[in-house]
Coordinates of C-alpha atoms and ligand atoms in Angstrom, one line a residue:
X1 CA 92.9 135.1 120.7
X2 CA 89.6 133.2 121.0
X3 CA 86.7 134.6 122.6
X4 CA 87.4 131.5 125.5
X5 CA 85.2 129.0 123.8
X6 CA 86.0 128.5 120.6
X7 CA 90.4 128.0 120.7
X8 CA 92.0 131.3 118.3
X9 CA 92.4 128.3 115.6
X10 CA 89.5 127.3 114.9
X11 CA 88.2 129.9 112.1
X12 CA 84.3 131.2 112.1
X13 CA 84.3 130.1 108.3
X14 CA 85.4 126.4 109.6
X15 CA 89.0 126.6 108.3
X16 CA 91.5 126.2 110.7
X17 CA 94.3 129.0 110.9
X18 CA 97.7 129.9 112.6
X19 CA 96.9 131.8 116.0
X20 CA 100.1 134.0 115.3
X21 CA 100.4 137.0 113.3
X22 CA 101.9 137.1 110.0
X23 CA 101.0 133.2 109.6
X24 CA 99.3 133.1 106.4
X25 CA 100.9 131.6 103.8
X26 CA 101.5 133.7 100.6
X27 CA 98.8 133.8 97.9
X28 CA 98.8 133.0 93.9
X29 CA 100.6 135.8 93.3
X30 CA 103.8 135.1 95.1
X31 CA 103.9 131.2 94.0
X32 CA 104.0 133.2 90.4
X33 CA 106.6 135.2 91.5
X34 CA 108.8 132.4 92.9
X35 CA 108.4 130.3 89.6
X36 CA 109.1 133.2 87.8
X37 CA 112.5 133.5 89.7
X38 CA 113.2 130.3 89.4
X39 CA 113.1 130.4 86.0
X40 CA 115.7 132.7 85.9
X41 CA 118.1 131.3 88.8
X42 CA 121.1 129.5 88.2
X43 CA 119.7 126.1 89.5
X44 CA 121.6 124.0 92.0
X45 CA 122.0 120.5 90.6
X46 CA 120.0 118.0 91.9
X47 CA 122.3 115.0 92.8
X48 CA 121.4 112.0 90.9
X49 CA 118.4 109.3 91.5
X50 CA 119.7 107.5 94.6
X51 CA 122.9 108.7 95.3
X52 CA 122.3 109.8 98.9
X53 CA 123.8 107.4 101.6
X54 CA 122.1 104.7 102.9
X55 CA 121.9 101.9 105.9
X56 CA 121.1 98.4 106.1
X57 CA 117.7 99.2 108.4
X58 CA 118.1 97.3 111.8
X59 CA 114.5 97.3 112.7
X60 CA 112.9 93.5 114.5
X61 CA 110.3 91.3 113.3
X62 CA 108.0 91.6 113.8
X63 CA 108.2 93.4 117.2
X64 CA 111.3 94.8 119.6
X65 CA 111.6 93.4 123.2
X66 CA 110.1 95.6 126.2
X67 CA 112.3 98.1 127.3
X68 CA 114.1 98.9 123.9
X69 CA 113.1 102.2 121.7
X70 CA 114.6 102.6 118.0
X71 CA 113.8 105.0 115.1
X72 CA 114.4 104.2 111.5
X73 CA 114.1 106.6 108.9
X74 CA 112.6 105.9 105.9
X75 CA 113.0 109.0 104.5
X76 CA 111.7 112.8 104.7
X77 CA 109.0 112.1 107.5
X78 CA 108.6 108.5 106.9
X79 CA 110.0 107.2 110.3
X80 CA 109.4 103.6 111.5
X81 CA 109.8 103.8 115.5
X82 CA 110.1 100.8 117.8
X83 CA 109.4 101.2 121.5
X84 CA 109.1 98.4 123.5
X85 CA 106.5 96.2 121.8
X86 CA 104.7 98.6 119.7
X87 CA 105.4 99.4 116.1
X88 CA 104.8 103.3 114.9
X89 CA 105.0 104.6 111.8
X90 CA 105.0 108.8 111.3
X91 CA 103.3 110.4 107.6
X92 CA 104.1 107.0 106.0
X93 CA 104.7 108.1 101.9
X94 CA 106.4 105.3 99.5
X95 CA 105.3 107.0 96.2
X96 CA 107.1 107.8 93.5
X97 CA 106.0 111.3 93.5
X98 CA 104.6 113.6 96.2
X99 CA 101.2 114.7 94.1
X100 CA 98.0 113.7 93.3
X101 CA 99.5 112.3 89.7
X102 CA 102.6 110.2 89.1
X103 CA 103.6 111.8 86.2
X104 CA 104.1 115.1 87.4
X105 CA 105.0 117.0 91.0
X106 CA 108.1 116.7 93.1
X107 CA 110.2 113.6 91.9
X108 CA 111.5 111.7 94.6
X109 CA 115.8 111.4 94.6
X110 CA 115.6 108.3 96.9
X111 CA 113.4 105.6 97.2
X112 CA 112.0 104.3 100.3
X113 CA 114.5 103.4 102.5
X114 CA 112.1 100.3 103.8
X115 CA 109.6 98.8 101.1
X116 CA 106.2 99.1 102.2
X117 CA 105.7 95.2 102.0
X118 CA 108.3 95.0 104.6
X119 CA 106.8 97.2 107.4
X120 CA 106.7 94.9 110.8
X121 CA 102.7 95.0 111.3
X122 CA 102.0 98.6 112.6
X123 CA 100.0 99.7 116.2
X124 CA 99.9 103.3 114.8
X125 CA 100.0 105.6 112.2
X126 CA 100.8 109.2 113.5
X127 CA 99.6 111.8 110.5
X128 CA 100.5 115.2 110.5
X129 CA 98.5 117.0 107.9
X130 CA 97.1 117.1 104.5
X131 CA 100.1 117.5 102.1
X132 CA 101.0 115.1 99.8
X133 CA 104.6 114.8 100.8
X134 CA 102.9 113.6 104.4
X135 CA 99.7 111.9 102.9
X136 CA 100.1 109.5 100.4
X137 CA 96.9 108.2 99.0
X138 CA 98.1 104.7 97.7
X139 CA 100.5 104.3 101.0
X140 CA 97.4 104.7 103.0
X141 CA 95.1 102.5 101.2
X142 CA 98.2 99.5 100.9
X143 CA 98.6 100.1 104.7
X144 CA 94.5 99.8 106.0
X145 CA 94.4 96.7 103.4
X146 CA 97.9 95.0 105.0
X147 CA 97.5 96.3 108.5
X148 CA 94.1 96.5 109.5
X149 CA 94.2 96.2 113.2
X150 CA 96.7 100.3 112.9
X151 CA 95.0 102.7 114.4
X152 CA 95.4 106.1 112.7
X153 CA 96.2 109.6 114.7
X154 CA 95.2 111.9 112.7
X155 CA 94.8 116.0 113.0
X156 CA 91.1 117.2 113.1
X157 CA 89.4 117.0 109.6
X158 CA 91.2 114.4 108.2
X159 CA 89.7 111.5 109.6
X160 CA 87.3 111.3 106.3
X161 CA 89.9 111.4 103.7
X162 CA 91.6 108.1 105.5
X163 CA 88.3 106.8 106.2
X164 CA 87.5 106.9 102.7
X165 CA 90.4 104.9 101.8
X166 CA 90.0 101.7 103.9
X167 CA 91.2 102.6 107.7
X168 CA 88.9 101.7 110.8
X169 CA 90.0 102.7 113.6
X170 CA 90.9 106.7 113.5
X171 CA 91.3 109.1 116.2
X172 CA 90.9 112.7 115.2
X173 CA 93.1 115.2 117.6
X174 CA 92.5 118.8 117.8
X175 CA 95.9 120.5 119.3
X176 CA 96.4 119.8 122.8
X177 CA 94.0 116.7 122.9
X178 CA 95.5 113.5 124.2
X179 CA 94.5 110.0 123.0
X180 CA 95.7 106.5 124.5
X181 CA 96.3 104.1 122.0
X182 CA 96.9 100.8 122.8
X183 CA 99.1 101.7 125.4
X184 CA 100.6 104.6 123.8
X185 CA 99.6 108.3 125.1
X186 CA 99.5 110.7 122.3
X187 CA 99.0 114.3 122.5
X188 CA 98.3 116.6 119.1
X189 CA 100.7 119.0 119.3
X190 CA 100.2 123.2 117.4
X191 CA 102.2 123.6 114.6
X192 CA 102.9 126.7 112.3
X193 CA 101.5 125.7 109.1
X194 CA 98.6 125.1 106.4
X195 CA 96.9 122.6 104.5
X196 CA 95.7 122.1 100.7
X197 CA 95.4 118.8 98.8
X198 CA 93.2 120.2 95.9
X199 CA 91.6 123.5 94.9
X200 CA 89.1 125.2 97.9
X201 CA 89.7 123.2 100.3
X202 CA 92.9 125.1 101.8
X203 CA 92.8 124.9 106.1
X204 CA 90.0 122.4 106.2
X205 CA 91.8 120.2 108.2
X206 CA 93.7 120.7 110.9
X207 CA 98.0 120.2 110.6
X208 CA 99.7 119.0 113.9
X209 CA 103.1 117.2 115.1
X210 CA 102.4 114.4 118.0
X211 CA 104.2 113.8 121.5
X212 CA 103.8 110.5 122.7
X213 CA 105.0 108.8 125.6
X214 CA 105.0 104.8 126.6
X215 CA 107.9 102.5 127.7
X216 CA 108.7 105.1 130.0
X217 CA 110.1 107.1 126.6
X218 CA 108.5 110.5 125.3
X219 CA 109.0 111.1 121.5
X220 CA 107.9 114.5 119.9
X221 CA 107.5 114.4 115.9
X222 CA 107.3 118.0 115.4
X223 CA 105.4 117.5 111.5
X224 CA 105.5 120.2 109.4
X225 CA 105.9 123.6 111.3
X226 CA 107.5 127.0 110.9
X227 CA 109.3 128.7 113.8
X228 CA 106.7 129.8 116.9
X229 CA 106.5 130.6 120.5
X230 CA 104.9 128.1 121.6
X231 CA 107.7 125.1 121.8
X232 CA 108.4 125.4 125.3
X233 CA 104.6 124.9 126.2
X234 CA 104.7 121.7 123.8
X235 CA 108.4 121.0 126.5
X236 CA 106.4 121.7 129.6
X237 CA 103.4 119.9 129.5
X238 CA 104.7 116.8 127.1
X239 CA 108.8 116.5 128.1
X240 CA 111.2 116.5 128.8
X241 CA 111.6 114.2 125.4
X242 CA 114.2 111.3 124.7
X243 CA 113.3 111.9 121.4
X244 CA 112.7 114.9 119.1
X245 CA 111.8 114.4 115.1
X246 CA 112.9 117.9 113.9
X247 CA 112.4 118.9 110.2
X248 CA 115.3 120.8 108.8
X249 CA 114.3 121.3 105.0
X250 CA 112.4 123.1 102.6
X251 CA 113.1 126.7 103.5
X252 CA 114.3 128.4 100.6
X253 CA 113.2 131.2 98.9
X254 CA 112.9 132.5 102.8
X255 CA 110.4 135.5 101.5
X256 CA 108.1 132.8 100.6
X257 CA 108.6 130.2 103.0
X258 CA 109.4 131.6 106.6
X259 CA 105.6 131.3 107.0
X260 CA 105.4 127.3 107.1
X261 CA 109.1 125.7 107.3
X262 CA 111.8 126.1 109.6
X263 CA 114.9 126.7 108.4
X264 CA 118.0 125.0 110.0
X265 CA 118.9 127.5 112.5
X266 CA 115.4 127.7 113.7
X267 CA 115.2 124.5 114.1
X268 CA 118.0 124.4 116.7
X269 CA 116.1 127.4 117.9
X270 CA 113.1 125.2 118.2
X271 CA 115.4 122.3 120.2
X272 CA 116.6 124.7 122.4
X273 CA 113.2 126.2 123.4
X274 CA 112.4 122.8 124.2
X275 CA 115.5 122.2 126.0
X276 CA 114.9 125.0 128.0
X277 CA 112.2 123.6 130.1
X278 CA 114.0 120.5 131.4
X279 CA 117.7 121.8 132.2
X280 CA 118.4 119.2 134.0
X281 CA 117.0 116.4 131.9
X282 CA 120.0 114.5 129.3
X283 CA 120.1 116.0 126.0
X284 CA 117.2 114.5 123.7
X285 CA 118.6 112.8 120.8
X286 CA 117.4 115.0 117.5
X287 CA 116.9 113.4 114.8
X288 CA 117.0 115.9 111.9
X289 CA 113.9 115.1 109.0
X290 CA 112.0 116.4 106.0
X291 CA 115.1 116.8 103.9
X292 CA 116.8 114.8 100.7
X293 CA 113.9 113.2 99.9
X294 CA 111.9 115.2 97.8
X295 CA 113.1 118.6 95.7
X296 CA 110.4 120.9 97.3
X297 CA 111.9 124.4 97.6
X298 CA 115.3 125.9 96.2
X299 CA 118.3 125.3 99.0
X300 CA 120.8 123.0 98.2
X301 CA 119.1 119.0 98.6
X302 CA 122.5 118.6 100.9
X303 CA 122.0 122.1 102.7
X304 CA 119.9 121.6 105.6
X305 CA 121.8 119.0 108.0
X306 CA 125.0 120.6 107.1
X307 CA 123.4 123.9 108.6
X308 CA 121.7 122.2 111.4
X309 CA 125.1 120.8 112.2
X310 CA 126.8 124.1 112.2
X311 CA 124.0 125.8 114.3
X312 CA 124.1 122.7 116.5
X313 CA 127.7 123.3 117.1
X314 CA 127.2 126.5 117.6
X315 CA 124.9 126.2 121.1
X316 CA 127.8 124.2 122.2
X317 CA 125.6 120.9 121.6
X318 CA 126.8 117.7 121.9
X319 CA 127.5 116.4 118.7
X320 CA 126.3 113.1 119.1
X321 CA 123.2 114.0 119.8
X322 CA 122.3 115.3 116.4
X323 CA 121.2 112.6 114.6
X324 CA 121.7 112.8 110.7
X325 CA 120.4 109.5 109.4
X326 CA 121.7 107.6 106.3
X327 CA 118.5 106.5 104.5
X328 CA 117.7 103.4 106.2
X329 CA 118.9 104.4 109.7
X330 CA 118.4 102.7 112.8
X331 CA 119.2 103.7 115.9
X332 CA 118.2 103.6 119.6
X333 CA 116.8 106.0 121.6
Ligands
ZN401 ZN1 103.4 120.6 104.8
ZN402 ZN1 106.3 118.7 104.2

């Protein structure tokens, strides 16, 4: 815990860590132990360079009408979000590869579901952290050129890194901290995680997920987390949510990645701890993210929203209230 000024964190070396034990994310030699088993698994076939199923998107231009709310997913956390008037965009990545060169790094296995050219012109841009599945250098600096009057959310730390390439107006959030933007109250919200974009610099800026409320509609994109205690605080003080943006991939080898990725059943987990602190609010719609995208880790690319499904079935959910988007996906909230 902290010592009541400084919040548990916030590091005394300036790097940012998980207030929860057993949070740190393995070293060097466990990323060599991984590769090395890899090496010697039978690897799961990736499916092939598009294949996945898509949607004709259903977004407006270049703005919705008052009182209506959609999402469309773009893909892993790429989601386009409508409500009322204002235009959001979440960790907006359109490259080919999610590393700091194209020629190497994990390939993407579908494209963009929305070309970058054809974004309506975006209010905000909601950024969760530092990794290059999230933050995508050319995205951001096509984006501040072609929609200069955004204003970026961004975790603490990071506000230099998008400054540097061409945005204006940036809020930096530290968890907990709330920000009104142009009409649009959003909170940072604690996530289990890291951050690392190049050598030294691990946990210099902070990693988040954001609640937001306007329209009379409160959306929670969760970011990159693993599982915690702390989702029913985020429910109580920010819910109940119309809206939750779960992630649901990227959890395999679970010796290795427990530490900063959900898996599926934890991510119903996470839904129901939310859940929890509004009985008597409607379901939330969940749309289920950060999956079939990119190859990041070892499960199956079709794994995760067949086991959010099953887990989701499993707490006697209503089904329809799992959403597992085509590529391209619109739908109302
Ligand atoms: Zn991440
Ligand atoms: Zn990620």
């Amino acid at each position: 815990m902290g010592d009541g000024i400084t919040p548990a964190h916030h590091g005394p070396d300036g790097r940012f860590r998980n207030p929860w034990p057993d949070s740190e994310p393995r070293g060097f030699r466990d990323v060599l132990r991984w590769t090395l088993e890899r090496r010697k698994q039978e690897h799961v076939p990736s499916p092939a360079y598009g294949s996945q199923a898509t949607a004709l998107p259903a977004f407006v231009h270049p703005r919705g009408e008052a009182g209506t709310c959609t999402a469309t997913w773009v893909g892993h956390s790429t989601i386009l979000i409508q409500l009322g008037a204002l235009n959001i965009i979440t960790d907006p990545v359109f490259s080919e590869r999610a590393f700091p060169v194209q020629w190497m790094g994990p390939r993407r296995l579908m494209p963009p579901a929305v070309d970058i050219g054809a974004l309506p012109p975006l209010d905000v841009v909601l950024l969760s952290h530092s990794h290059y599945d999230h933050l995508d250098k050319p995205a951001v600096k096509r984006l501040a050129r072609e929609h200069p009057q955004a204003t970026w959310v961004v975790p603490l730390g990071l506000g230099a890194y998008v400054r540097a390439w061409g945005v204006r107006n940036i809020h930096e959030l530290d968890w907990w901290q709330s920000a009104t933007v142009k009409g649009l109250k959003v909170t940072g919200t604690l996530a289990r995680h890291f951050s690392a974009r190049r050598a030294g610099d691990r946990n210099r800026t902070l990693w988040c997920g954001y609640a937001f409320e306007a329209e009379g509609k409160r959306g929670y994109f969760v970011g990159d987390t693993a599982y915690h205690p702390e989702f029913g605080a985020v429910s109580a003080a920010c819910g109940p949510f119309d809206l939750v943006m779960m992630p649901v991939g990227a959890y395999d080898p679970r010796w290795f990645m427990h530490v900063v990725h959900v898996d599926p059943d934890e991510a119903v987990q996470a839904f129901t701890d939310l859940v929890a602190r509004h009985p008597k609010a409607p379901l939330p719609l969940m749309l289920a993210i950060h999956w079939g995208t990119f190859r990041l880790t070892d499960e199956p690319m079709d794994e995760p929203p067949r086991r959010a499904a099953t887990a989701w079935v499993q707490r006697g959910y209503d089904a329809s209230r799992l959403w597992v988007a085509r590529f391209g996906e619109t739908r109302a909230w």
